[in-house]
Amino acid sequence: MKIKLKENERLDDLQRNNLKIIQKTDGFCFGMDAVLLSGFALVKEGEQVLDLGTGTGIIPLLLSAKTRGKHFSALEIQEEIADMAARSVSINHLEEKIKIVKGDIKEASRIFGAASFDVVTTNPPYMNDAHGLKNPTEIKAISRHEVLCALEDVVREGAKVLKPGGRMYMVHRPHRLIEILETMTKYKLEPKRMKFVHPFRDKEANMVLIESVRGGGAFLKLEAPIVVYKEPGVYTDEIYDIYGY
């Protein structure tokens, strides 16, 4: 199959199941947070999954390889990025398993219907201080800052599209943890598992992974943290396992 790339695009090898992904050479690319989320999320055989704010589609692509989920839907508001994700799905011949939908997270429950999914994953914009951005419509700004949606929009819509007992998996920043937990419980998503991510063993956490259950009981398990590097430029064994190397 001959792959046609647009200007400023490149084709990257995910080094798992021969999967490839189209990314910008000069734009926002997926990071370790998305890969860690794909390793943290539990998707059981036959389950339906929705990724909110999918970007270039990295999370559904990885989950399609790592799990036995039945189908993966992915919502992305930026037309150019949604198109890249859809072409990556096509390149990997996964059209029957992954569907990229262009749309607004704030409308997710209207687009897909209430109680439609067993699992929701999301790697939302981390920064809620967007007032100083020079170009709030620029792809990186939309991906990193709450320009087009807020944390509450993501949690509210994720809760609505989940079936009772369904699970939401989120990666975010620790400095917003209290806000995240309060927002989840507000929408009847009970936090059940949490794992911090540290760049080095002696450095403070810079990411947090959270599993919550729609209508679940109050019980939170704090799991052993993930340490990314054992020395500069050298991943720990756990990171290599998550990447699948």
PDB file of C-alpha atoms in Angstrom:
ATOM      1  CA  MET A   1       0.000   0.000   0.000  1.00  0.00           C
ATOM      2  CA  LYS A   2       1.443   3.358  -1.036  1.00  0.00           C
ATOM      3  CA  ILE A   3       1.107   5.897   1.731  1.00  0.00           C
ATOM      4  CA  LYS A   4       0.493   9.515   0.775  1.00  0.00           C
ATOM      5  CA  LEU A   5       1.669  12.000   3.358  1.00  0.00           C
ATOM      6  CA  LYS A   6       0.781  15.668   3.336  1.00  0.00           C
ATOM      7  CA  GLU A   7       3.193  18.541   3.773  1.00  0.00           C
ATOM      8  CA  ASN A   8       4.964  18.530   7.165  1.00  0.00           C
ATOM      9  CA  GLU A   9       3.830  14.985   7.951  1.00  0.00           C
ATOM     10  CA  ARG A  10       5.867  11.913   8.792  1.00  0.00           C
ATOM     11  CA  LEU A  11       5.048   8.239   9.310  1.00  0.00           C
ATOM     12  CA  ASP A  12       6.285   6.809  12.616  1.00  0.00           C
ATOM     13  CA  ASP A  13       6.642   3.145  13.539  1.00  0.00           C
ATOM     14  CA  LEU A  14       5.004   2.366  16.892  1.00  0.00           C
ATOM     15  CA  GLN A  15       7.124  -0.801  17.130  1.00  0.00           C
ATOM     16  CA  ARG A  16       4.112  -2.845  18.179  1.00  0.00           C
ATOM     17  CA  ASN A  17       2.141  -5.162  15.859  1.00  0.00           C
ATOM     18  CA  ASN A  18       3.665  -3.294  12.877  1.00  0.00           C
ATOM     19  CA  LEU A  19       1.473  -0.296  13.691  1.00  0.00           C
ATOM     20  CA  LYS A  20       2.235   3.060  12.095  1.00  0.00           C
ATOM     21  CA  ILE A  21       1.013   6.558  12.938  1.00  0.00           C
ATOM     22  CA  ILE A  22       1.001   9.819  10.985  1.00  0.00           C
ATOM     23  CA  GLN A  23       2.320  12.813  12.907  1.00  0.00           C
ATOM     24  CA  LYS A  24       3.345  16.376  12.202  1.00  0.00           C
ATOM     25  CA  THR A  25       7.029  17.096  11.694  1.00  0.00           C
ATOM     26  CA  ASP A  26       6.524  20.576  13.173  1.00  0.00           C
ATOM     27  CA  GLY A  27       3.512  20.086  15.443  1.00  0.00           C
ATOM     28  CA  PHE A  28       2.175  18.375  18.540  1.00  0.00           C
ATOM     29  CA  CYS A  29       3.093  14.675  18.748  1.00  0.00           C
ATOM     30  CA  PHE A  30       1.924  12.074  21.207  1.00  0.00           C
ATOM     31  CA  GLY A  31       3.954  11.762  24.380  1.00  0.00           C
ATOM     32  CA  MET A  32       4.735   9.229  27.044  1.00  0.00           C
ATOM     33  CA  ASP A  33       1.541  10.173  28.895  1.00  0.00           C
ATOM     34  CA  ALA A  34      -0.567   8.594  26.136  1.00  0.00           C
ATOM     35  CA  VAL A  35       1.566   5.447  26.130  1.00  0.00           C
ATOM     36  CA  LEU A  36       1.378   5.150  29.921  1.00  0.00           C
ATOM     37  CA  LEU A  37      -2.400   5.568  29.814  1.00  0.00           C
ATOM     38  CA  SER A  38      -2.652   2.758  27.257  1.00  0.00           C
ATOM     39  CA  GLY A  39      -0.740   0.550  29.686  1.00  0.00           C
ATOM     40  CA  PHE A  40      -2.821   1.573  32.716  1.00  0.00           C
ATOM     41  CA  ALA A  41      -6.262   1.206  31.123  1.00  0.00           C
ATOM     42  CA  LEU A  42      -7.915  -2.191  31.502  1.00  0.00           C
ATOM     43  CA  VAL A  43     -10.007  -3.169  28.488  1.00  0.00           C
ATOM     44  CA  LYS A  44     -11.669  -6.561  28.644  1.00  0.00           C
ATOM     45  CA  GLU A  45     -12.599  -8.854  25.776  1.00  0.00           C
ATOM     46  CA  GLY A  46     -15.625  -7.615  23.857  1.00  0.00           C
ATOM     47  CA  GLU A  47     -15.756  -4.155  25.447  1.00  0.00           C
ATOM     48  CA  GLN A  48     -16.617  -0.931  23.641  1.00  0.00           C
ATOM     49  CA  VAL A  49     -14.168   1.939  24.223  1.00  0.00           C
ATOM     50  CA  LEU A  50     -14.293   5.703  23.616  1.00  0.00           C
ATOM     51  CA  ASP A  51     -11.199   7.926  23.628  1.00  0.00           C
ATOM     52  CA  LEU A  52     -12.077  11.570  24.313  1.00  0.00           C
ATOM     53  CA  GLY A  53      -9.787  14.105  22.621  1.00  0.00           C
ATOM     54  CA  THR A  54      -7.866  11.434  20.730  1.00  0.00           C
ATOM     55  CA  GLY A  55      -5.436  13.687  18.857  1.00  0.00           C
ATOM     56  CA  THR A  56      -3.682  11.570  16.240  1.00  0.00           C
ATOM     57  CA  GLY A  57      -5.367   8.416  17.547  1.00  0.00           C
ATOM     58  CA  ILE A  58      -2.440   6.996  19.504  1.00  0.00           C
ATOM     59  CA  ILE A  59      -4.483   5.586  22.398  1.00  0.00           C
ATOM     60  CA  PRO A  60      -7.033   3.590  20.343  1.00  0.00           C
ATOM     61  CA  LEU A  61      -4.227   2.365  18.094  1.00  0.00           C
ATOM     62  CA  LEU A  62      -2.227   1.066  21.058  1.00  0.00           C
ATOM     63  CA  LEU A  63      -5.262  -0.360  22.851  1.00  0.00           C
ATOM     64  CA  SER A  64      -6.311  -2.209  19.707  1.00  0.00           C
ATOM     65  CA  ALA A  65      -2.947  -3.986  19.848  1.00  0.00           C
ATOM     66  CA  LYS A  66      -2.694  -4.458  23.623  1.00  0.00           C
ATOM     67  CA  THR A  67      -6.242  -5.577  24.425  1.00  0.00           C
ATOM     68  CA  ARG A  68      -9.132  -7.669  23.094  1.00  0.00           C
ATOM     69  CA  GLY A  69     -11.603  -4.806  23.100  1.00  0.00           C
ATOM     70  CA  LYS A  70     -14.332  -5.176  20.494  1.00  0.00           C
ATOM     71  CA  HIS A  71     -14.405  -1.629  19.095  1.00  0.00           C
ATOM     72  CA  PHE A  72     -12.706   1.702  19.703  1.00  0.00           C
ATOM     73  CA  SER A  73     -14.331   5.060  18.964  1.00  0.00           C
ATOM     74  CA  ALA A  74     -12.252   8.226  19.144  1.00  0.00           C
ATOM     75  CA  LEU A  75     -13.423  11.844  19.287  1.00  0.00           C
ATOM     76  CA  GLU A  76     -11.310  14.780  18.078  1.00  0.00           C
ATOM     77  CA  ILE A  77     -12.440  18.362  17.489  1.00  0.00           C
ATOM     78  CA  GLN A  78      -9.585  19.556  15.270  1.00  0.00           C
ATOM     79  CA  GLU A  79     -10.358  18.658  11.662  1.00  0.00           C
ATOM     80  CA  GLU A  80      -6.757  18.434  10.508  1.00  0.00           C
ATOM     81  CA  ILE A  81      -5.750  16.182  13.399  1.00  0.00           C
ATOM     82  CA  ALA A  82      -8.870  14.011  13.088  1.00  0.00           C
ATOM     83  CA  ASP A  83      -8.029  13.515   9.409  1.00  0.00           C
ATOM     84  CA  MET A  84      -4.510  12.398  10.316  1.00  0.00           C
ATOM     85  CA  ALA A  85      -5.920   9.940  12.852  1.00  0.00           C
ATOM     86  CA  ALA A  86      -8.393   8.536  10.318  1.00  0.00           C
ATOM     87  CA  ARG A  87      -5.616   8.043   7.760  1.00  0.00           C
ATOM     88  CA  SER A  88      -3.500   6.264  10.380  1.00  0.00           C
ATOM     89  CA  VAL A  89      -6.412   3.909  11.024  1.00  0.00           C
ATOM     90  CA  SER A  90      -6.657   3.269   7.296  1.00  0.00           C
ATOM     91  CA  ILE A  91      -2.911   2.682   6.900  1.00  0.00           C
ATOM     92  CA  ASN A  92      -3.119   0.019   9.598  1.00  0.00           C
ATOM     93  CA  HIS A  93      -6.251  -1.560   8.038  1.00  0.00           C
ATOM     94  CA  LEU A  94      -8.190  -1.091  11.282  1.00  0.00           C
ATOM     95  CA  GLU A  95     -11.307   0.565   9.855  1.00  0.00           C
ATOM     96  CA  GLU A  96     -13.518  -2.231  11.230  1.00  0.00           C
ATOM     97  CA  LYS A  97     -12.095  -1.830  14.738  1.00  0.00           C
ATOM     98  CA  ILE A  98     -11.411   1.913  15.164  1.00  0.00           C
ATOM     99  CA  LYS A  99     -13.657   4.813  14.182  1.00  0.00           C
ATOM    100  CA  ILE A 100     -12.409   8.410  14.296  1.00  0.00           C
ATOM    101  CA  VAL A 101     -15.192  10.962  14.788  1.00  0.00           C
ATOM    102  CA  LYS A 102     -14.715  14.709  14.369  1.00  0.00           C
ATOM    103  CA  GLY A 103     -16.652  16.451  17.112  1.00  0.00           C
ATOM    104  CA  ASP A 104     -16.669  18.396  20.347  1.00  0.00           C
ATOM    105  CA  ILE A 105     -16.062  16.671  23.691  1.00  0.00           C
ATOM    106  CA  LYS A 106     -18.796  18.869  25.154  1.00  0.00           C
ATOM    107  CA  GLU A 107     -21.233  17.085  22.791  1.00  0.00           C
ATOM    108  CA  ALA A 108     -19.951  13.531  23.270  1.00  0.00           C
ATOM    109  CA  SER A 109     -23.099  12.183  24.917  1.00  0.00           C
ATOM    110  CA  ARG A 110     -25.235  13.632  22.120  1.00  0.00           C
ATOM    111  CA  ILE A 111     -22.942  12.254  19.417  1.00  0.00           C
ATOM    112  CA  PHE A 112     -22.635   8.727  20.811  1.00  0.00           C
ATOM    113  CA  GLY A 113     -25.625   8.421  23.132  1.00  0.00           C
ATOM    114  CA  ALA A 114     -25.810   7.910  26.875  1.00  0.00           C
ATOM    115  CA  ALA A 115     -24.520   4.705  28.474  1.00  0.00           C
ATOM    116  CA  SER A 116     -22.923   3.525  25.222  1.00  0.00           C
ATOM    117  CA  PHE A 117     -19.432   2.474  26.348  1.00  0.00           C
ATOM    118  CA  ASP A 118     -17.779   0.114  28.799  1.00  0.00           C
ATOM    119  CA  VAL A 119     -14.580   2.171  28.944  1.00  0.00           C
ATOM    120  CA  VAL A 120     -13.624   5.812  28.389  1.00  0.00           C
ATOM    121  CA  THR A 121     -10.000   6.910  28.073  1.00  0.00           C
ATOM    122  CA  THR A 122      -8.773  10.482  27.990  1.00  0.00           C
ATOM    123  CA  ASN A 123      -5.528  12.427  27.921  1.00  0.00           C
ATOM    124  CA  PRO A 124      -7.090  15.903  28.216  1.00  0.00           C
ATOM    125  CA  PRO A 125      -5.432  19.330  28.074  1.00  0.00           C
ATOM    126  CA  TYR A 126      -3.532  19.785  31.331  1.00  0.00           C
ATOM    127  CA  MET A 127      -3.313  23.549  31.633  1.00  0.00           C
ATOM    128  CA  ASN A 128      -6.285  25.640  32.708  1.00  0.00           C
ATOM    129  CA  ASP A 129      -4.463  28.977  32.408  1.00  0.00           C
ATOM    130  CA  ALA A 130      -4.998  29.747  28.719  1.00  0.00           C
ATOM    131  CA  HIS A 131      -5.435  33.509  28.869  1.00  0.00           C
ATOM    132  CA  GLY A 132      -1.803  34.279  27.974  1.00  0.00           C
ATOM    133  CA  LEU A 133      -1.682  32.246  24.772  1.00  0.00           C
ATOM    134  CA  LYS A 134      -0.704  34.225  21.698  1.00  0.00           C
ATOM    135  CA  ASN A 135      -2.628  31.951  19.334  1.00  0.00           C
ATOM    136  CA  PRO A 136      -5.382  29.994  21.112  1.00  0.00           C
ATOM    137  CA  THR A 137      -6.402  28.198  17.883  1.00  0.00           C
ATOM    138  CA  GLU A 138      -2.924  26.748  17.289  1.00  0.00           C
ATOM    139  CA  ILE A 139      -2.822  22.943  17.475  1.00  0.00           C
ATOM    140  CA  LYS A 140      -0.350  22.738  20.350  1.00  0.00           C
ATOM    141  CA  ALA A 141      -2.319  25.260  22.386  1.00  0.00           C
ATOM    142  CA  ILE A 142      -5.585  23.358  21.931  1.00  0.00           C
ATOM    143  CA  SER A 143      -3.883  20.080  22.837  1.00  0.00           C
ATOM    144  CA  ARG A 144      -2.210  21.402  25.990  1.00  0.00           C
ATOM    145  CA  HIS A 145      -4.502  24.142  27.305  1.00  0.00           C
ATOM    146  CA  GLU A 146      -8.199  24.176  28.133  1.00  0.00           C
ATOM    147  CA  VAL A 147      -9.068  26.341  25.134  1.00  0.00           C
ATOM    148  CA  LEU A 148     -11.984  24.335  23.696  1.00  0.00           C
ATOM    149  CA  CYS A 149     -12.968  22.235  26.695  1.00  0.00           C
ATOM    150  CA  ALA A 150     -12.451  22.188  30.455  1.00  0.00           C
ATOM    151  CA  LEU A 151     -11.785  19.313  32.832  1.00  0.00           C
ATOM    152  CA  GLU A 152     -15.435  19.365  33.901  1.00  0.00           C
ATOM    153  CA  ASP A 153     -16.588  18.944  30.281  1.00  0.00           C
ATOM    154  CA  VAL A 154     -14.392  15.851  29.894  1.00  0.00           C
ATOM    155  CA  VAL A 155     -15.534  14.252  33.144  1.00  0.00           C
ATOM    156  CA  ARG A 156     -19.233  15.112  32.678  1.00  0.00           C
ATOM    157  CA  GLU A 157     -19.401  13.726  29.147  1.00  0.00           C
ATOM    158  CA  GLY A 158     -17.284  10.712  30.029  1.00  0.00           C
ATOM    159  CA  ALA A 159     -19.691   9.879  32.852  1.00  0.00           C
ATOM    160  CA  LYS A 160     -22.702  10.267  30.570  1.00  0.00           C
ATOM    161  CA  VAL A 161     -21.441   7.948  27.834  1.00  0.00           C
ATOM    162  CA  LEU A 162     -20.360   5.230  30.290  1.00  0.00           C
ATOM    163  CA  LYS A 163     -22.617   2.331  31.138  1.00  0.00           C
ATOM    164  CA  PRO A 164     -23.316   1.808  34.859  1.00  0.00           C
ATOM    165  CA  GLY A 165     -20.193   0.187  36.233  1.00  0.00           C
ATOM    166  CA  GLY A 166     -18.175   1.446  33.269  1.00  0.00           C
ATOM    167  CA  ARG A 167     -14.624   2.701  33.784  1.00  0.00           C
ATOM    168  CA  MET A 168     -12.893   5.972  32.947  1.00  0.00           C
ATOM    169  CA  TYR A 169      -9.102   6.142  32.647  1.00  0.00           C
ATOM    170  CA  MET A 170      -7.391   9.527  32.743  1.00  0.00           C
ATOM    171  CA  VAL A 171      -3.810  10.802  32.733  1.00  0.00           C
ATOM    172  CA  HIS A 172      -3.276  14.291  34.130  1.00  0.00           C
ATOM    173  CA  ARG A 173      -0.983  16.447  36.273  1.00  0.00           C
ATOM    174  CA  PRO A 174      -0.703  15.966  40.049  1.00  0.00           C
ATOM    175  CA  HIS A 175      -1.146  19.664  40.806  1.00  0.00           C
ATOM    176  CA  ARG A 176      -4.793  19.363  39.705  1.00  0.00           C
ATOM    177  CA  LEU A 177      -5.483  16.094  41.526  1.00  0.00           C
ATOM    178  CA  ILE A 178      -7.904  17.487  44.119  1.00  0.00           C
ATOM    179  CA  GLU A 179      -9.922  19.211  41.386  1.00  0.00           C
ATOM    180  CA  ILE A 180      -9.960  16.010  39.336  1.00  0.00           C
ATOM    181  CA  LEU A 181     -11.175  13.825  42.203  1.00  0.00           C
ATOM    182  CA  GLU A 182     -13.834  16.334  43.255  1.00  0.00           C
ATOM    183  CA  THR A 183     -15.098  16.623  39.676  1.00  0.00           C
ATOM    184  CA  MET A 184     -15.217  12.865  39.226  1.00  0.00           C
ATOM    185  CA  THR A 185     -17.227  12.328  42.400  1.00  0.00           C
ATOM    186  CA  LYS A 186     -19.555  15.190  41.423  1.00  0.00           C
ATOM    187  CA  TYR A 187     -20.532  13.186  38.329  1.00  0.00           C
ATOM    188  CA  LYS A 188     -20.785   9.851  40.193  1.00  0.00           C
ATOM    189  CA  LEU A 189     -17.432   8.562  38.965  1.00  0.00           C
ATOM    190  CA  GLU A 190     -15.799   6.954  41.993  1.00  0.00           C
ATOM    191  CA  PRO A 191     -11.966   6.930  41.875  1.00  0.00           C
ATOM    192  CA  LYS A 192     -10.786   3.334  42.341  1.00  0.00           C
ATOM    193  CA  ARG A 193      -7.110   3.123  41.286  1.00  0.00           C
ATOM    194  CA  MET A 194      -4.381   5.752  41.143  1.00  0.00           C
ATOM    195  CA  LYS A 195      -0.736   5.616  40.135  1.00  0.00           C
ATOM    196  CA  PHE A 196       1.832   8.430  40.166  1.00  0.00           C
ATOM    197  CA  VAL A 197       4.543   8.742  37.525  1.00  0.00           C
ATOM    198  CA  HIS A 198       8.005  10.056  38.448  1.00  0.00           C
ATOM    199  CA  PRO A 199      10.653  11.013  35.859  1.00  0.00           C
ATOM    200  CA  PHE A 200      13.394   9.687  38.202  1.00  0.00           C
ATOM    201  CA  ARG A 201      13.184   7.810  41.494  1.00  0.00           C
ATOM    202  CA  ASP A 202      14.276  10.877  43.484  1.00  0.00           C
ATOM    203  CA  LYS A 203      12.095  13.398  41.618  1.00  0.00           C
ATOM    204  CA  GLU A 204       8.531  14.388  42.418  1.00  0.00           C
ATOM    205  CA  ALA A 205       5.687  13.004  40.316  1.00  0.00           C
ATOM    206  CA  ASN A 206       4.809  14.869  37.119  1.00  0.00           C
ATOM    207  CA  MET A 207       1.880  12.688  36.002  1.00  0.00           C
ATOM    208  CA  VAL A 208      -0.960  10.787  37.645  1.00  0.00           C
ATOM    209  CA  LEU A 209      -3.037   7.935  36.219  1.00  0.00           C
ATOM    210  CA  ILE A 210      -6.577   7.514  37.578  1.00  0.00           C
ATOM    211  CA  GLU A 211      -9.250   4.851  37.120  1.00  0.00           C
ATOM    212  CA  SER A 212     -12.796   5.710  38.178  1.00  0.00           C
ATOM    213  CA  VAL A 213     -15.989   3.654  38.011  1.00  0.00           C
ATOM    214  CA  ARG A 214     -19.448   4.997  37.238  1.00  0.00           C
ATOM    215  CA  GLY A 215     -21.532   4.360  40.335  1.00  0.00           C
ATOM    216  CA  GLY A 216     -18.737   2.507  42.106  1.00  0.00           C
ATOM    217  CA  GLY A 217     -18.332   2.242  45.858  1.00  0.00           C
ATOM    218  CA  ALA A 218     -15.901   4.384  47.838  1.00  0.00           C
ATOM    219  CA  PHE A 219     -12.571   2.545  47.804  1.00  0.00           C
ATOM    220  CA  LEU A 220      -9.346   3.942  46.343  1.00  0.00           C
ATOM    221  CA  LYS A 221      -6.216   1.864  45.788  1.00  0.00           C
ATOM    222  CA  LEU A 222      -2.938   3.770  45.477  1.00  0.00           C
ATOM    223  CA  GLU A 223      -0.707   1.574  43.330  1.00  0.00           C
ATOM    224  CA  ALA A 224       3.080   1.481  43.228  1.00  0.00           C
ATOM    225  CA  PRO A 225       4.453   4.435  41.257  1.00  0.00           C
ATOM    226  CA  ILE A 226       6.011   4.289  37.815  1.00  0.00           C
ATOM    227  CA  VAL A 227       9.584   5.567  37.462  1.00  0.00           C
ATOM    228  CA  VAL A 228      10.410   6.519  33.875  1.00  0.00           C
ATOM    229  CA  TYR A 229      14.232   6.758  33.812  1.00  0.00           C
ATOM    230  CA  LYS A 230      16.829   4.824  35.810  1.00  0.00           C
ATOM    231  CA  GLU A 231      19.443   7.263  34.493  1.00  0.00           C
ATOM    232  CA  PRO A 232      19.343  10.097  31.951  1.00  0.00           C
ATOM    233  CA  GLY A 233      18.290   8.690  28.567  1.00  0.00           C
ATOM    234  CA  VAL A 234      17.779   5.133  29.852  1.00  0.00           C
ATOM    235  CA  TYR A 235      14.245   3.892  30.567  1.00  0.00           C
ATOM    236  CA  THR A 236      13.410   1.584  33.450  1.00  0.00           C
ATOM    237  CA  ASP A 237      12.388  -1.993  32.664  1.00  0.00           C
ATOM    238  CA  GLU A 238       8.755  -1.138  33.441  1.00  0.00           C
ATOM    239  CA  ILE A 239       8.709   1.534  30.716  1.00  0.00           C
ATOM    240  CA  TYR A 240      10.151  -0.914  28.195  1.00  0.00           C
ATOM    241  CA  ASP A 241       7.417  -3.385  29.179  1.00  0.00           C
ATOM    242  CA  ILE A 242       4.700  -0.772  28.687  1.00  0.00           C
ATOM    243  CA  TYR A 243       6.084   0.207  25.292  1.00  0.00           C
ATOM    244  CA  GLY A 244       6.277  -3.467  24.365  1.00  0.00           C
ATOM    245  CA  TYR A 245       9.958  -3.498  23.425  1.00  0.00           C
TER     246      TYR A 245
END
